[in-house]
XYZ file of C-alpha atoms in Angstrom:
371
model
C -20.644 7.686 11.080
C -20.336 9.869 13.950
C -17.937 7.877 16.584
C -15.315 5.207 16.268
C -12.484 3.006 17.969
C -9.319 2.499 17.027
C -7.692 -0.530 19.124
C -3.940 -0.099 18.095
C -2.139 2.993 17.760
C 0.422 1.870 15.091
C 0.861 2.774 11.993
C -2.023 1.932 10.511
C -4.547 2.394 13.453
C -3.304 6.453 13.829
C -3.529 6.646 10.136
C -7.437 5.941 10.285
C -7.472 7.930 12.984
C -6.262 11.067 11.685
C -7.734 10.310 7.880
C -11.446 9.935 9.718
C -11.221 12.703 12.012
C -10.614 14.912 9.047
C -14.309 14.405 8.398
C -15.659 14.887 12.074
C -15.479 11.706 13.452
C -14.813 11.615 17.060
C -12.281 9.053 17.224
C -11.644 7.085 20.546
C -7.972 6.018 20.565
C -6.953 2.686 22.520
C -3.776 0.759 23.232
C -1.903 -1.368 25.464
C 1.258 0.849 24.911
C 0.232 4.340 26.509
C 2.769 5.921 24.930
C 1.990 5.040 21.286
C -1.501 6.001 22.519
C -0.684 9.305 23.551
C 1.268 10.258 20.846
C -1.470 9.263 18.342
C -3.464 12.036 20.315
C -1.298 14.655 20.261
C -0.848 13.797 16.513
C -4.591 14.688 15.878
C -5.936 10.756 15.393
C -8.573 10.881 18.417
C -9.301 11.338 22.233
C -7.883 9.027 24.457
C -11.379 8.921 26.634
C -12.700 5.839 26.518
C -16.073 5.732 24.533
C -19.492 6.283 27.526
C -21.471 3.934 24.583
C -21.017 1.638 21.997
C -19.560 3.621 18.509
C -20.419 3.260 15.734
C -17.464 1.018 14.391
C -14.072 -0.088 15.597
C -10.964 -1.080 14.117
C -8.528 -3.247 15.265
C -5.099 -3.017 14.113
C -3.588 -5.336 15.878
C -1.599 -8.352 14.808
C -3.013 -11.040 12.784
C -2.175 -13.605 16.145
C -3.916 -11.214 18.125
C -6.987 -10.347 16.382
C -9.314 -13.079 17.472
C -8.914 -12.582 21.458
C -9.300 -8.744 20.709
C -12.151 -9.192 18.803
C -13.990 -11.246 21.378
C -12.507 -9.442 24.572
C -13.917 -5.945 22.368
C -17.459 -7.618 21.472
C -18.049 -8.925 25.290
C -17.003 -5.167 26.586
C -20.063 -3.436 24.311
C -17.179 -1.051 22.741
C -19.053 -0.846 19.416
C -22.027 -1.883 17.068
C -20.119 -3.412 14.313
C -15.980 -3.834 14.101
C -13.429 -4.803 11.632
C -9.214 -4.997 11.241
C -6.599 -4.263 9.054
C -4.518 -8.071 9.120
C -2.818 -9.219 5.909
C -3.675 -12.298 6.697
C -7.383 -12.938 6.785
C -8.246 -16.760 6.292
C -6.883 -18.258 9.796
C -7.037 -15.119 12.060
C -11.097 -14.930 10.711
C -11.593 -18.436 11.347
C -10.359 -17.912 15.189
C -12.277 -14.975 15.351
C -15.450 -15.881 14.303
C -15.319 -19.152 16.793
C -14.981 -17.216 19.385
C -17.346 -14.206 18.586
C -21.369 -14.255 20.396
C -22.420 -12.229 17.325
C -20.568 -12.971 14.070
C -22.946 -10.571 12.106
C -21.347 -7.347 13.556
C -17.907 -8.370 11.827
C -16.546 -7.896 8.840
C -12.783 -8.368 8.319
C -10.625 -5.881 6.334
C -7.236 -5.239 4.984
C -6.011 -1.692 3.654
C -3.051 -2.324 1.123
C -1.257 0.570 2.513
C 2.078 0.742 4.359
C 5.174 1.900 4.740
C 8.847 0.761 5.457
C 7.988 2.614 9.040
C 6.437 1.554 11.989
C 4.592 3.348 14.928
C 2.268 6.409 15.238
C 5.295 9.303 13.894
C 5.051 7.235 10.927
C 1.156 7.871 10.432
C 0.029 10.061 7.629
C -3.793 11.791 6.845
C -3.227 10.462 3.055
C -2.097 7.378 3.678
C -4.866 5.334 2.006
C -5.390 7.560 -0.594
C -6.736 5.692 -3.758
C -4.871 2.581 -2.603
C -7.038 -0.530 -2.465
C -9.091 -1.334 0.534
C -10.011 -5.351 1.085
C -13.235 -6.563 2.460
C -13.933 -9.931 3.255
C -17.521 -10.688 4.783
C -18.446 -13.537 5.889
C -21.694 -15.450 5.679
C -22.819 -13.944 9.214
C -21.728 -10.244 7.959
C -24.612 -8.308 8.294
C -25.275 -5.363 5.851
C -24.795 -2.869 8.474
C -21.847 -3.669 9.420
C -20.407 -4.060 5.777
C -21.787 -0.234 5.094
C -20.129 0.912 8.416
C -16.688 -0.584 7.110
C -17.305 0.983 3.419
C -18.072 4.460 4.831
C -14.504 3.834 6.808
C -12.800 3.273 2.915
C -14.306 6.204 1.785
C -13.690 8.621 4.561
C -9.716 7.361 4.449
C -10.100 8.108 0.239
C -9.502 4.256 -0.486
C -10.811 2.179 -3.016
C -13.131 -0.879 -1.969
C -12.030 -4.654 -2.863
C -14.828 -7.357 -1.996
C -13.122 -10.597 -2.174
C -13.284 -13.879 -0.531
C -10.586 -14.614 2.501
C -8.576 -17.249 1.512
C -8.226 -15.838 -2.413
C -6.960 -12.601 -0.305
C -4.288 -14.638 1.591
C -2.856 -16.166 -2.286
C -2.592 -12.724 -3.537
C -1.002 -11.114 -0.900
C 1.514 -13.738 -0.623
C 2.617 -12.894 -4.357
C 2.000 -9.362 -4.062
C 3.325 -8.664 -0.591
C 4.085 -11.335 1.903
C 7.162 -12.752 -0.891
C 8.929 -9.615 -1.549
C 9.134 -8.812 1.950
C 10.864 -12.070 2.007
C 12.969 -11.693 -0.797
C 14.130 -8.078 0.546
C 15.211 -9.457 3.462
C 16.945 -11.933 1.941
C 18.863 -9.629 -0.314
C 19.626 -7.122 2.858
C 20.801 -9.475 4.933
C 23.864 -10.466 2.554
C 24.530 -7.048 3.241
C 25.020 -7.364 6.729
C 28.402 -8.384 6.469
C 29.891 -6.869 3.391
C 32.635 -5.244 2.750
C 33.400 -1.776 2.857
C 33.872 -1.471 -0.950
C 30.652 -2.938 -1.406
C 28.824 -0.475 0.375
C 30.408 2.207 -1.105
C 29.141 1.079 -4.113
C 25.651 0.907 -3.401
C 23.146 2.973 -5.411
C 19.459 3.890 -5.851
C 18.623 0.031 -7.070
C 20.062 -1.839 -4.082
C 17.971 0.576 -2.127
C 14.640 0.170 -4.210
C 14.936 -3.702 -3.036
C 15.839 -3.542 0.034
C 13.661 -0.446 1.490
C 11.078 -2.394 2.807
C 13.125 -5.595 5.088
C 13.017 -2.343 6.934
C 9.544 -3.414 8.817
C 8.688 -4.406 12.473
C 10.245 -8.020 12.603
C 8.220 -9.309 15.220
C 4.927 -7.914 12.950
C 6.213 -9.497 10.202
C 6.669 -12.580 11.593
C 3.106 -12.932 13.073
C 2.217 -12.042 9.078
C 4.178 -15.086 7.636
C 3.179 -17.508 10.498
C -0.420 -16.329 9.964
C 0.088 -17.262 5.592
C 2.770 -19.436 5.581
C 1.189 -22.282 3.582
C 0.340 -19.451 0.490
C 3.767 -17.908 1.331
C 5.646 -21.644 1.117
C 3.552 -22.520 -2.383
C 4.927 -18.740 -4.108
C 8.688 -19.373 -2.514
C 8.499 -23.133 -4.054
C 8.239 -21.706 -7.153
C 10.652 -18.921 -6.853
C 13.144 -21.321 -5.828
C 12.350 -23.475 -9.141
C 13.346 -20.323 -10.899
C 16.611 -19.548 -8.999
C 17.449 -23.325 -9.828
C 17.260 -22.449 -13.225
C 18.810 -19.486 -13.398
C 21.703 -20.922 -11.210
C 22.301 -23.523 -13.713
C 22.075 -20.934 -16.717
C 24.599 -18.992 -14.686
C 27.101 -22.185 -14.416
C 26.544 -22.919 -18.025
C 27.454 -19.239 -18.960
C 30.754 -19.316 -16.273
C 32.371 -21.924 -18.316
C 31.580 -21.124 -22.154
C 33.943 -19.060 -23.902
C 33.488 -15.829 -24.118
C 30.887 -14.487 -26.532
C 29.530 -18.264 -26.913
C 25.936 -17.762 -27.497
C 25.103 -20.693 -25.282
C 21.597 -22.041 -24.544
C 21.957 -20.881 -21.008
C 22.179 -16.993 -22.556
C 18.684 -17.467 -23.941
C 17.243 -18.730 -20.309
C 18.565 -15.921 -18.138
C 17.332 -13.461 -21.462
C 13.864 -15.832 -20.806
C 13.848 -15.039 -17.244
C 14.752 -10.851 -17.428
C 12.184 -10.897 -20.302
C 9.107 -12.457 -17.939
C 10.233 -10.016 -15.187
C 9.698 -6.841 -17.547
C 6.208 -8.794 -18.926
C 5.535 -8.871 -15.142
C 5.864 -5.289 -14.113
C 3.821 -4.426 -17.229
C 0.927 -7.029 -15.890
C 1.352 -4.716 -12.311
C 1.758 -1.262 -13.670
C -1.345 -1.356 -16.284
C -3.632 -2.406 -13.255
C -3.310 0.777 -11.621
C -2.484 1.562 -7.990
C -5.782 0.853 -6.665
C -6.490 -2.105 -9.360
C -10.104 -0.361 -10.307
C -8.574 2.156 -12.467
C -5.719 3.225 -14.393
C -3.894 6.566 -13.513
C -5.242 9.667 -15.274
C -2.923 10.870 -17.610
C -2.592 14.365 -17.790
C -0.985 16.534 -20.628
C 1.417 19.813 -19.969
C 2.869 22.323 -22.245
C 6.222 23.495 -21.936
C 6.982 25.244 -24.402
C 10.931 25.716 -24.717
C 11.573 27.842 -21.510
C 14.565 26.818 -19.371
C 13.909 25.051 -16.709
C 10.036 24.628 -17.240
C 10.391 20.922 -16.256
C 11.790 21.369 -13.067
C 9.551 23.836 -12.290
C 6.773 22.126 -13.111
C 8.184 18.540 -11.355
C 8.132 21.564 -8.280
C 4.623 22.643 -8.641
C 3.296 18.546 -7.986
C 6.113 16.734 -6.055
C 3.620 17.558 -3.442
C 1.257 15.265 -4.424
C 4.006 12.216 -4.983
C 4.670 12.891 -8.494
C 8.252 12.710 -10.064
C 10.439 12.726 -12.437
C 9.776 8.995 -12.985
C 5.671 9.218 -13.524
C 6.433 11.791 -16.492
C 6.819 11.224 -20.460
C 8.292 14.343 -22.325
C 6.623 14.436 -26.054
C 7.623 16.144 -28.593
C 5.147 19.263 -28.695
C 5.797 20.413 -32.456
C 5.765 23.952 -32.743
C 4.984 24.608 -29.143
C 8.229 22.677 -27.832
C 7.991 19.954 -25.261
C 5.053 18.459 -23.786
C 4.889 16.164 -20.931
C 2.456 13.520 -19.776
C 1.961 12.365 -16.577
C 0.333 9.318 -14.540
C -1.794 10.297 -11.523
C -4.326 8.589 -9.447
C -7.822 9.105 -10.272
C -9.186 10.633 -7.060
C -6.185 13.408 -7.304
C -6.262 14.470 -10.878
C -8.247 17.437 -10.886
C -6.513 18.663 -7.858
C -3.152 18.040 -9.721
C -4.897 19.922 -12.625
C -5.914 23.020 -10.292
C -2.501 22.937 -8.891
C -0.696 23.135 -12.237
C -3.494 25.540 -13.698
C -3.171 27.948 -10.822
C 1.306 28.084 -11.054
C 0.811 28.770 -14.862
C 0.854 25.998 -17.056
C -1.357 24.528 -19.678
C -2.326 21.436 -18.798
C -5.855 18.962 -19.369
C -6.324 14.846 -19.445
C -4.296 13.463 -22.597
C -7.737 12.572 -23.933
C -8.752 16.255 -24.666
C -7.278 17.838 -28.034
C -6.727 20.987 -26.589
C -4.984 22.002 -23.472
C -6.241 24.973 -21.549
C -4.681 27.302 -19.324
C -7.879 27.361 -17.045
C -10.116 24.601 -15.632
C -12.972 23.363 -18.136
């Protein structure tokens, strides 16, 4: 791939941009808002000059309500030989796309499960797709060329491919994204009102919930207009569990204390499914093809070896939470860590080259050098 579009200078669309242009890619950068549009420029995503000839690909990040008149307005124009989006939402926007598209074989519709609680092009990062999953959903009409165009995208931006079928997308990302956006908002907006003492008291956990109602409202509404049937079927269900626990709650309110009352053993039901349901999450992996690479590292009993070696990778997202200190025996302490598969042997390098013996947990023997 030598040229592309991006048609939406958001968050998403600048990330592309600058992850692609990394590689060479001349990127043309395109938005209704010149503003956003400049400042993806002068962030590094692309040229604002329109393309002379069709590019290679586009990519439309653009609302899920918007992506079918883009599409077709994008096709009729020439601007490229094959296109796809980012939506999450896929069934309904598709379906309105393809009715409207002249050729349905240059399309292929995409999804890159990659965010953050920010919006615009100053939130765009290089590494934001980094081994995070990449969805694909072609259609019938997708011709092969277009499908490799979109999978050379993934793989310039460092993501991991996901071929799946549109409307299974839209029932997973209800659960796995579309809900808790829900559900944080809910929770932050009893907050919008509290009292002082009350936020006073709030600490890293109210925070871990909340962070992401932090999102473009009016984005976020397209999203759940675009799924709301799949979003409606996972929120049925949650509210059959808050019914529950509700009840288990009144039940517990008036027993005496210390009464070991059946509605104790429902709300200890409920907190047990949640941790069996973080376990289901966390063993998938971020990108859900492969578990982290666990890497070893010696510490010997130096003071202060773990914060300096927490130092040496917080550059690469790593923290205090993704380690495991072991005992080492005679050596001291020994930590393992969890990190993504396309980054361990730069983590490696990194910890390798400030001193420390370190190699993957599967090796017997740790080495103070690269193998």
């Amino acid at each position: 791939m030598r040229t592309m579009a991006v048609v939406g200078t958001g968050l998403i669309g600048t990330s592309v941009g600058l992850a692609v242009s990394r590689h060479g890619v001349t990127v043309h950068l395109m938005d209704e808002d010149e503003t956003a549009a400049r400042t993806a420029a002068a962030l590094g995503a692309g040229v604002l000059a329109a393309p002379a000839g069709p590019v290679d690909l586009a990519v439309l990040a653009v609302p899920p309500g918007r992506l079918g008149p883009v599409l077709a307005e994008q096709q009729l124009r020439g601007l490229a030989r094959a296109y796809t989006d980012v939506a999450s939402v896929k069934a309904a926007p598709e379906r309105h796309a393809l009715a409207g598209l002249a050729d349905a074989s240059s399309y292929v519709g995409g999804h890159p499960l990659a965010g953050r609680e920010k919006s615009g092009p100053l939130a765009a990062r290089a590494d934001l797709f980094e081994d995070r999953s990449w969805v694909l959903t072609p259609s019938e009409a997708t011709s092969q060329e277009t499908l490799n165009r979109a999978l050379e995208t993934i793989a310039l931006c460092g993501a991991v491919p996901v071929l799946m079928g549109s409307q299974a997308h839209d029932s997973a990302v209800a659960l796995t994204s579309h809900v808790p956006h829900v559900v944080a908002s809910l929770m932050a907006a009893r907050l919008q009102h509290a009292p002082r003492e009350a936020a006073r008291l709030a600490g890293q956990g109210l925070r871990d919930v909340t962070r992401i109602a932090a999102g473009d409202a009016r984005l976020w509404g397209d999203i759940l207009q675009s799924n709301a049937a799949a979003v409606a079927g996972v929120l049925r269900e949650l509210q059959a569990d808050l019914s529950d626990l509700l009840a288990a709650l009144n039940e517990l309110s008036a027993a005496p204390a210390g009464d070991d009352s059946p509605g104790l053993a429902r709300l200890v039901d409920l907190l047990d499914r949640g941790i069996a349901g973080m376990g289901a999450i966390q063993g998938r992996g971020g990108a859900q093809a492969a578990g982290p690479v666990r890497l070893r590292v010696a510490l010997g009993d130096r003071p202060g070896e773990l914060a300096r070696m927490l130092a040496s990778v917080a550059g690469f997202g790593i923290g205090a939470d993704d380690v495991s200190p072991r005992s080492g025996g005679a050596s001291g302490l020994e930590v393992e860590l969890g990190v993504a598969p396309l980054r361990a042997e730069e983590v490696l390098r990194r910890l390798v080259r400030d001193g420390f013996e370190a190699a993957r947990a599967d090796r017997r023997v740790l080495a103070g050098a690269m193998p």
